[in-house]
XYZ file of C-alpha atoms in Angstrom:
416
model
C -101.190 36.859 -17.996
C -103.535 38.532 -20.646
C -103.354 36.020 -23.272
C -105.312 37.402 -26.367
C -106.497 34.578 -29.111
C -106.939 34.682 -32.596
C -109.970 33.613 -34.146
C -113.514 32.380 -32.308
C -114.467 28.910 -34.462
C -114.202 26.229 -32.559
C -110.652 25.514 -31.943
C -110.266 29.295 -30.912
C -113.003 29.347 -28.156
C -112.220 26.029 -26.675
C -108.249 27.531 -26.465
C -109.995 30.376 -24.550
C -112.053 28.184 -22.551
C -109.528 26.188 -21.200
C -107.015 29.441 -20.577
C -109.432 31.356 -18.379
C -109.854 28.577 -16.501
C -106.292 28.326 -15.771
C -106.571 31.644 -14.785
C -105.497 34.047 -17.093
C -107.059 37.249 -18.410
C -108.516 36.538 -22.028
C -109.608 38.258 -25.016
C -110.821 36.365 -27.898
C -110.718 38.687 -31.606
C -112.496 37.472 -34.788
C -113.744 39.536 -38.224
C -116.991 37.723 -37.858
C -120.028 39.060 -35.398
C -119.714 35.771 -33.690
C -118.360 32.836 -32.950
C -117.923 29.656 -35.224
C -119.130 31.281 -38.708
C -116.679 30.006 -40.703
C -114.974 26.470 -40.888
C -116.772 25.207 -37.976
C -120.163 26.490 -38.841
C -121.291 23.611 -40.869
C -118.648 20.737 -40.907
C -119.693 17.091 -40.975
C -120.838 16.962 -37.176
C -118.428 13.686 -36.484
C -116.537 13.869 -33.478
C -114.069 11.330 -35.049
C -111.578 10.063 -32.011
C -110.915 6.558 -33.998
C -111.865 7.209 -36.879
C -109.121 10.079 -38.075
C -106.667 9.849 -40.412
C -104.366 11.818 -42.909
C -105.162 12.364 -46.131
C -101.434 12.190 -47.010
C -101.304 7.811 -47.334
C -99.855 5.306 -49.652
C -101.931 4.613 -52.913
C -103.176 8.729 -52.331
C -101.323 9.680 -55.657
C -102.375 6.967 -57.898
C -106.138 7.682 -56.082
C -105.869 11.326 -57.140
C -105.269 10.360 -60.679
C -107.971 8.343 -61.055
C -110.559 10.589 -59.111
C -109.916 13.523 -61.663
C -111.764 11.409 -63.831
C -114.490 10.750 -61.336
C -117.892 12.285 -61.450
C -118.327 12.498 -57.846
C -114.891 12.666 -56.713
C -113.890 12.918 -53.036
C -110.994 15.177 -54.402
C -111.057 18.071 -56.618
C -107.980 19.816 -57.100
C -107.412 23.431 -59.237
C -104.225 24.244 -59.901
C -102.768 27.487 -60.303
C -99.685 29.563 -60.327
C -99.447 29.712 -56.493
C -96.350 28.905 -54.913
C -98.033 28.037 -51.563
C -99.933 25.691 -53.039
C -96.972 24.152 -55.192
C -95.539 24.169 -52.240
C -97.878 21.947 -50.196
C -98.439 19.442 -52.578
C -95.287 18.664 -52.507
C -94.877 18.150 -48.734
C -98.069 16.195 -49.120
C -96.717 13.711 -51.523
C -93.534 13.454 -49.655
C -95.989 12.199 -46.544
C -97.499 9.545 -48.420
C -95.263 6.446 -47.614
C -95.902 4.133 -45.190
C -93.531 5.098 -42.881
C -94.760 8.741 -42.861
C -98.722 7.435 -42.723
C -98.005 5.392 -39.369
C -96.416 8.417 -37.943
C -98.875 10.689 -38.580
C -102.164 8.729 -37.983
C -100.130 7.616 -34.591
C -99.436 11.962 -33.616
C -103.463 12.343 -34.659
C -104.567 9.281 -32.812
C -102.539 10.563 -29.288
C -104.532 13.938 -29.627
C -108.150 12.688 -30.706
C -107.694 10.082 -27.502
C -107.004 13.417 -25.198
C -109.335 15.540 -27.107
C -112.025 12.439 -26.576
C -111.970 12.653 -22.769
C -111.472 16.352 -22.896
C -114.709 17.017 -24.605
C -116.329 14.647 -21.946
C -115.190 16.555 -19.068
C -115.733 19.914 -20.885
C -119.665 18.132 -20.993
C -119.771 17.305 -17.572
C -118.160 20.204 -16.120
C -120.760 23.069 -18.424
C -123.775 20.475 -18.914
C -123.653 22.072 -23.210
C -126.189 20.129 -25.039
C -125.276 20.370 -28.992
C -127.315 17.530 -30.327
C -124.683 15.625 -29.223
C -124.941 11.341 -29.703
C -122.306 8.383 -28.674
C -122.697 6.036 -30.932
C -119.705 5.994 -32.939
C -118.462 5.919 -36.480
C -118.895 3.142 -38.650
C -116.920 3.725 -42.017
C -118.960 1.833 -44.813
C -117.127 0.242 -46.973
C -118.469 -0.835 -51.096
C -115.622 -2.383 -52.455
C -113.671 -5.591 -51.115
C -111.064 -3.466 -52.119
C -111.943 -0.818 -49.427
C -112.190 -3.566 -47.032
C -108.788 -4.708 -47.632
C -106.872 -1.489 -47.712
C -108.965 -0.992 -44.079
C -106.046 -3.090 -42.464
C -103.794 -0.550 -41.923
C -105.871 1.492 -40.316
C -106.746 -1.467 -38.049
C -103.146 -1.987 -37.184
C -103.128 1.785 -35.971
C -106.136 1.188 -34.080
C -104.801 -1.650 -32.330
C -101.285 -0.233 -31.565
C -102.469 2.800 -29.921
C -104.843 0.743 -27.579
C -108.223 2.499 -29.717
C -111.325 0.333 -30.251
C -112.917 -1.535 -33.169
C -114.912 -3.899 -35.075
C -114.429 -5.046 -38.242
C -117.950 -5.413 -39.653
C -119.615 -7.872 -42.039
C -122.499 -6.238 -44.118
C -125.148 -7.933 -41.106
C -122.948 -6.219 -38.667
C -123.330 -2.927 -40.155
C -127.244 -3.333 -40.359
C -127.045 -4.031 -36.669
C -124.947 -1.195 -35.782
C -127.386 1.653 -38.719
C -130.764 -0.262 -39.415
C -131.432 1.864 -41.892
C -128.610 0.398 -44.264
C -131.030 -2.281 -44.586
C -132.614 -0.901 -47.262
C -128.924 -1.008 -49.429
C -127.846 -4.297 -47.892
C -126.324 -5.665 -51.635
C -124.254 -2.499 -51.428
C -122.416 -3.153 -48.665
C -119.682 -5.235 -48.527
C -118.894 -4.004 -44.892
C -117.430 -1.844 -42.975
C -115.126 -0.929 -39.461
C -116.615 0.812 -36.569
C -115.436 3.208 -34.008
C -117.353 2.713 -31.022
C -116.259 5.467 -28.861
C -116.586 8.052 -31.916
C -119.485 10.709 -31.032
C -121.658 12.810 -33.293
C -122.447 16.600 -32.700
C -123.399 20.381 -34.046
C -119.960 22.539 -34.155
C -121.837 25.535 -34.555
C -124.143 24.763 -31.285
C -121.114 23.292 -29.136
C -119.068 26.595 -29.754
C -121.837 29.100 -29.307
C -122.942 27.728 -25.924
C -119.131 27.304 -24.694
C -118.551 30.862 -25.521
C -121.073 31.505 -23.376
C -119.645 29.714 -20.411
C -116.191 31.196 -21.500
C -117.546 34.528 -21.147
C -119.180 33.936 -17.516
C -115.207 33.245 -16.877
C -114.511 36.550 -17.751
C -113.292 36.063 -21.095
C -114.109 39.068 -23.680
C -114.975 38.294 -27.026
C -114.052 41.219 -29.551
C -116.589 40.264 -32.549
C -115.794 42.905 -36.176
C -112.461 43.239 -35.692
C -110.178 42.687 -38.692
C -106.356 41.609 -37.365
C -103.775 43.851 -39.420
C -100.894 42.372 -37.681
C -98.483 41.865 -34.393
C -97.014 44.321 -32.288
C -93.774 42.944 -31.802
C -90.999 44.621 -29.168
C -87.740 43.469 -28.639
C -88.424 39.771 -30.314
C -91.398 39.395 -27.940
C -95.165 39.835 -29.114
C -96.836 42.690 -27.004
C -100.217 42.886 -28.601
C -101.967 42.763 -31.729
C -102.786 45.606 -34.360
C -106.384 45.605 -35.869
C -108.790 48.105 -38.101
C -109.522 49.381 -35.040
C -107.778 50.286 -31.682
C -104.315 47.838 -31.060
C -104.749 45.343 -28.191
C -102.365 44.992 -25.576
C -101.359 41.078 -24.299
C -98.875 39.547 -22.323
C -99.266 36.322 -25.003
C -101.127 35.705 -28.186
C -102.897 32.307 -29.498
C -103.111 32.038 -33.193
C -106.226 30.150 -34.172
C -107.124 31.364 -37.376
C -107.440 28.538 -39.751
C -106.627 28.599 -42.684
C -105.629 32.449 -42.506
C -103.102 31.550 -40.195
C -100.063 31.501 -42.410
C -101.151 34.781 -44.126
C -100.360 36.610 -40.775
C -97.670 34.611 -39.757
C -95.556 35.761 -42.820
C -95.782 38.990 -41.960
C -93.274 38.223 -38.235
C -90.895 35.828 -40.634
C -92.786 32.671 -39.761
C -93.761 30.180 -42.730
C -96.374 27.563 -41.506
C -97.272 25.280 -44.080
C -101.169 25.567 -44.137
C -103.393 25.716 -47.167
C -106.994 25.868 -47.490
C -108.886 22.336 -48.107
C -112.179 23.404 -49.258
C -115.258 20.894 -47.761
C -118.591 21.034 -48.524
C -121.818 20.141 -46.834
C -125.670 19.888 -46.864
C -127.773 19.734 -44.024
C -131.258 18.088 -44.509
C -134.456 18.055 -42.218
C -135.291 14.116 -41.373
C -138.753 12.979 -42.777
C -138.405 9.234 -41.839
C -136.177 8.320 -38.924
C -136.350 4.826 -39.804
C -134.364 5.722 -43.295
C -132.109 8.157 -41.223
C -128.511 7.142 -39.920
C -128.229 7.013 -35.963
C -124.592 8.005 -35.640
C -122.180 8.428 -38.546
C -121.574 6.689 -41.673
C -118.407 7.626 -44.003
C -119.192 6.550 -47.456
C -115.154 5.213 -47.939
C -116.021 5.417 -51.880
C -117.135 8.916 -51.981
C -115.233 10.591 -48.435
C -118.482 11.422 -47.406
C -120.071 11.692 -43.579
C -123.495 11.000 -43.593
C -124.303 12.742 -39.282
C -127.410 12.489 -37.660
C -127.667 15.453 -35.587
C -130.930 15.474 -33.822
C -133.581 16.205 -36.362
C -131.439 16.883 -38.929
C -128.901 15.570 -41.227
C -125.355 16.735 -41.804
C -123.663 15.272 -45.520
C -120.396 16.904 -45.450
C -116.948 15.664 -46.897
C -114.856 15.964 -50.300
C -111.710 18.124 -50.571
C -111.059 21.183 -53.049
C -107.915 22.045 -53.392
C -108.595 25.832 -54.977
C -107.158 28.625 -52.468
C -109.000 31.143 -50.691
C -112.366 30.298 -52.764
C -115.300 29.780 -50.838
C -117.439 30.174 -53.736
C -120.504 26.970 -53.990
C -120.273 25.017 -57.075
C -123.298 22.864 -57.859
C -121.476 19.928 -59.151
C -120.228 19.287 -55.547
C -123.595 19.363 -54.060
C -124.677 16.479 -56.701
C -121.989 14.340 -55.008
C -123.578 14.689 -51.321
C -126.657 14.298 -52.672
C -126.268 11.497 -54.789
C -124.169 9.589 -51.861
C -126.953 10.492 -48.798
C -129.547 9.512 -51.000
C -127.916 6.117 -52.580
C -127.008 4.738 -49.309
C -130.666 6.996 -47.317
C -132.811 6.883 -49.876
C -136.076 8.586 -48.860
C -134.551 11.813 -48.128
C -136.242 15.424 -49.293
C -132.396 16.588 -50.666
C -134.600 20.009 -52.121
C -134.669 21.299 -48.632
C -131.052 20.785 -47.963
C -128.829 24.121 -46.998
C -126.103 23.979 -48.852
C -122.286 25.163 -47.310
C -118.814 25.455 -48.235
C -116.351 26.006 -45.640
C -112.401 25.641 -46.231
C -110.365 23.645 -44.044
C -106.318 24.376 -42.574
C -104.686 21.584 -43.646
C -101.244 20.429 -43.137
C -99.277 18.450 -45.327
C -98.918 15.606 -42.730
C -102.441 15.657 -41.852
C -101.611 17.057 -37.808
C -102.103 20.513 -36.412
C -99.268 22.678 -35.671
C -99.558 23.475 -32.103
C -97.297 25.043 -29.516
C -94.743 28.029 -29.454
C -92.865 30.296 -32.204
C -89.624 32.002 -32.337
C -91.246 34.927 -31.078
C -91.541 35.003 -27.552
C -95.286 34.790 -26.491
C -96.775 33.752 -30.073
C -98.131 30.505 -29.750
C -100.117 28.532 -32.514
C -102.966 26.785 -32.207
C -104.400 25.500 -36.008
C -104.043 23.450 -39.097
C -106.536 21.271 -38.098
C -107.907 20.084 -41.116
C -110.964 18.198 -41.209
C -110.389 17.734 -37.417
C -110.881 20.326 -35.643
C -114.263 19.811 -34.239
C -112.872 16.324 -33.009
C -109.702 17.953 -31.923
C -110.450 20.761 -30.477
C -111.232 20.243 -26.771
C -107.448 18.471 -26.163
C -105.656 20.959 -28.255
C -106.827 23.542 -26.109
C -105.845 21.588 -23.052
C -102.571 21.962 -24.178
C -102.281 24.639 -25.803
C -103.047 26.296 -22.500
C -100.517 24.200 -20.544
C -97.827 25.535 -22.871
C -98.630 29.003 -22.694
C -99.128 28.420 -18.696
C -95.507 27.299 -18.669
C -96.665 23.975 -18.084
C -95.931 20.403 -19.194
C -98.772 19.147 -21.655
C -100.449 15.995 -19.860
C -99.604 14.743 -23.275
C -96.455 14.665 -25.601
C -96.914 17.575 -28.025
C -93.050 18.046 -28.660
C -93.778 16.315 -32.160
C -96.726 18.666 -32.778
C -94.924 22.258 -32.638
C -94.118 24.087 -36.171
C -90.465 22.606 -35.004
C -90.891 19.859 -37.164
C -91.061 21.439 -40.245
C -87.936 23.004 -39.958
């Protein structure tokens, strides 16, 4: 088939990737002159297989409340007469039992897992070099508090077969020596050995590459107007310029998913998450990280990616805004450097990006009630880590295949 798909960040040219290679013909269309500008341009650089969760979780609500009062709070949220947002949080807070959390960390477990060996035999299969490092995630935690609510993510870990270590604050100095340095502020923490660390931006831009020595043709400045829809089946796309023709279309847009969608009857609950990030030239290794460390007070990932490091985290709950507000780069600042300290934070680059989330925290992937439209998104902070095994089965579906994994309970299906 001629599958044309939406959108060239990471989750769009891994989808392409992995459909050439089953064969198909494939056209990849984005607004952008190239590929991963937007969301995956500069995201926090973990490739998080263990350590992924939803934001939607027990305690989350009486959390929020508290962190509106916060300084450097992990969430930021700016209300405003918009009924898709209204909308969202409510799905959101309906998520955040325990019986919803298990569920959903257990659907975003499943995937990471399949994404996790995915993106090792995407590596071994191309030979892409993105400063990538193994070394895992070790989630830091300040509070005995933290360390305590850390045992039902533990439980999750251990039912779905994923490994860990529960840390004491020695055990985290082991695992980051540079934490050394901040050893009364650790109370400790739980690592993800299998976790890996990489640059989005670099990963995407050399698969693309590969993708396009498959034959796949990237369409770069093209604005999508809509779908050309004929007899309840999707024929092509229409865009600023001349209308595509396809035999199948991938939706892979982000967060600008659902504002296409609407337009063929289809509501997909995604709203942008705005995240924020810094990334900072390393002076001293020996006060830089060596994998990842999440700050659990702050939601911050503190990534070493090669010579550089990547501070990214918080969520902003604002709409389409992608404007950079100063009072969010104090928070990455102040965390890298209280935890780093050493750091020259005056040379950082400073990014926003915004994120697709979902109210339950997993991406919506699989087919529509238009024949041929298939979605491929709502990521969240995930994507990076998700990517590789989404598109694995994202191009099983559209190949008319069975997914090597259960993806029934991923489809927009549920939400109905």
């Amino acid at each position: 088939m001629k599958v044309i798909v939406l959108g060239a960040g990471v989750v769009g040219v891994t989808s392409a990737y992995q459909l050439a290679k089953a064969g198909h013909e494939v056209v990849v269309v984005d607004r952008q002159p190239g590929p991963a500008l937007e969301t995956s341009f500069g995201n926090a650089g973990e490739v998080s297989f263990g350590y992924c969760s939803p934001w939607a979780a027990p305690g989350i609500p009486l959390k929020a409340m508290k962190w509106l009062f916060m300084e450097h709070a992990p969430l930021i949220l700016r209300p405003k007469l918009d009924m898709a947002m209204l909308s969202w949080m409510f799905k959101m807070l309906a998520n955040c039992t325990t019986d919803r959390y298990a569920l959903n960390k257990s659907r975003m477990l499943r995937l990471a897992d399949y994404s996790r060996t995915s993106l090792a035999a995407v590596r071994e299969e191309t030979g892409l070099a993105y400063d990538e490092r193994m070394q895992g995630t070790l989630q830091l935690f300040r509070t005995q508090d933290q360390l305590d609510a850390s045992a039902k993510d533990v439980k999750a870990l251990a039912a779905d077969g994923i490994p860990y270590e529960v840390l004491d604050p020695e055990g985290c100095i082991r695992v980051e020596p540079a934490l050394r340095h901040v050893r009364e502020k650790i109370v400790g923490g739980l690592l993800t050995p299998k976790d890996e660390t990489g640059d989005c931006f670099k990963f995407t831009n050399a698969l693309a590459e590969k993708a396009a020595a498959l034959g796949v043709r990237f369409q770069y400045g093209t604005t999508i107007k809509g779908f050309d829809i004929e007899g309840g089946r999707v024929r092509g796309i229409v865009t600023d310029g001349a209308p595509v023709r396809g035999d199948a279309v991938v939706v892979a847009l982000g967060s600008f998913s659902p504002l296409l969608l609407k337009q063929v009857g289809i509501s997909l609950p995604v709203y942008p998450v705005k995240g924020y990030s810094l990334t900072i030239p390393i002076t001293d290794a020996s006060r830089a990280p060596e994998s990842t460390v999440m700050d659990e007070t702050y939601k911050i990932a503190i990534t070493r990616l090669g010579d550089r490091i990547r501070v990214g985290g918080m969520a902003e709950i604002s709409g389409y805004t992608n404007d950079l507000g100063l009072a969010r780069r104090r928070t990455l600042e102040h965390s890298v450097t209280d935890l780093f300290p050493g750091g020259d934070v005056s040379q950082a680059l400073f990014w926003s990006g915004l994120r697709p989330m979902t109210p339950d925290g997993t991406p919506v992937i699989g087919p529509t009630k238009v024949q041929g439209l298939f979605l491929n998104t709502g990521h969240g902070t995930l994507g990076w880590t998700m990517s590789c095994g989404s598109a694995r089965v994202i191009s099983d579906i559209v190949s008319g295949r069975k997914a090597e994994i259960d993806a029934t309970d991923l489809a927009i299906s549920r939400y109905a």
